[in-house]
Coordinates of C-alpha atoms in Angstrom, one line a residue:
M1 CA -80.0 24.4 5.0
S2 CA -77.3 21.2 4.8
V3 CA -74.7 21.2 7.1
N4 CA -70.9 21.7 6.0
A5 CA -69.2 21.7 8.8
I6 CA -68.2 19.3 11.3
M7 CA -68.3 20.7 14.9
L8 CA -67.4 17.9 17.9
R9 CA -67.9 19.8 21.0
P10 CA -69.6 22.9 21.6
I11 CA -66.5 24.5 23.1
D12 CA -64.5 24.4 19.3
T13 CA -64.2 28.4 18.3
V14 CA -63.4 26.5 14.5
V15 CA -65.4 24.1 12.7
T16 CA -63.6 21.1 9.9
I17 CA -65.6 22.5 6.2
V18 CA -65.7 18.7 5.2
G19 CA -65.8 20.5 0.8
D20 CA -64.3 23.2 -0.6
V21 CA -65.9 26.5 -0.2
A22 CA -66.4 30.0 -1.3
K23 CA -65.9 33.4 -0.4
G24 CA -68.9 34.5 0.4
S25 CA -70.3 31.5 0.8
T26 CA -72.3 30.2 4.1
V27 CA -70.8 27.6 6.0
N28 CA -73.3 25.1 8.0
Y29 CA -72.4 23.4 11.1
T30 CA -74.9 21.6 14.1
K31 CA -74.2 22.6 17.6
D32 CA -76.2 21.7 19.9
G33 CA -78.2 20.5 18.3
E34 CA -79.2 23.6 16.3
T35 CA -78.2 24.7 12.9
C36 CA -75.5 27.6 13.0
S37 CA -74.4 29.7 10.2
V38 CA -70.9 31.7 9.7
I39 CA -70.0 33.8 6.1
A40 CA -66.5 32.4 5.0
L41 CA -64.1 35.7 4.3
E42 CA -62.0 33.9 2.0
D43 CA -61.4 30.5 -0.4
I44 CA -61.0 27.7 2.0
P45 CA -60.1 24.2 1.2
A46 CA -61.3 21.2 1.8
F47 CA -61.6 19.5 4.6
H48 CA -59.7 22.8 6.7
K49 CA -60.5 25.0 9.7
I50 CA -62.8 28.2 10.3
A51 CA -63.5 30.5 12.2
I52 CA -66.6 30.5 13.4
K53 CA -66.4 34.0 15.8
S54 CA -63.8 36.8 16.5
L55 CA -60.4 36.1 17.8
K56 CA -57.6 37.1 19.0
S57 CA -54.2 37.5 18.8
G58 CA -52.7 34.8 21.2
E59 CA -56.2 33.1 22.1
H60 CA -56.3 28.9 21.7
I61 CA -58.2 27.9 19.2
I62 CA -60.6 24.7 20.2
K63 CA -61.2 22.3 17.7
Y64 CA -63.1 19.0 19.4
G65 CA -62.8 20.0 22.3
Q66 CA -59.3 20.0 22.4
I67 CA -56.7 23.7 22.2
I68 CA -54.4 22.4 19.1
G69 CA -52.8 26.2 18.7
G70 CA -52.6 30.2 19.4
L71 CA -53.6 32.5 16.9
V72 CA -50.6 34.4 16.1
E73 CA -52.5 37.4 14.8
D74 CA -57.0 38.6 15.0
A75 CA -58.8 36.2 13.2
P76 CA -62.4 38.0 12.0
E77 CA -65.3 34.9 12.1
G78 CA -65.2 33.5 9.1
C79 CA -61.6 33.6 8.3
W80 CA -59.8 30.3 7.6
I81 CA -56.8 29.0 10.2
S82 CA -54.3 27.7 8.9
H83 CA -50.6 26.6 9.4
K84 CA -50.4 30.7 8.4
N85 CA -52.1 31.9 11.3
I86 CA -51.5 29.3 14.6
I87 CA -48.7 28.1 16.8
S88 CA -48.0 25.3 18.4
L89 CA -48.4 25.6 22.3
P90 CA -46.2 23.2 24.7
R91 CA -48.3 20.7 26.4
N92 CA -47.7 18.7 29.0
Y93 CA -49.0 15.3 27.8
E94 CA -47.7 13.1 31.2
D95 CA -50.3 15.8 33.7
E96 CA -53.0 14.4 30.7
L97 CA -52.6 10.3 31.9

């Protein structure tokens, strides 16, 4: 079983796939040294995100350990996460310096 997605932090709620994935295909990623998998619910283009757990509307999307946006609708495990179901969230960068 080869890894075909990237997870950098165990708190991530999505992983980035490294090649096109067809609906019904298995996406494999490594979390804490273990290989995990999720089934794609739709065709997903390379370098896009897939939900690795079911997420609720309004929930934060975490990628590479950072909040990258909020969901505008529920997203089941295996769902393509893209600009169609994420909104930007305000962020105070000065507080992070």
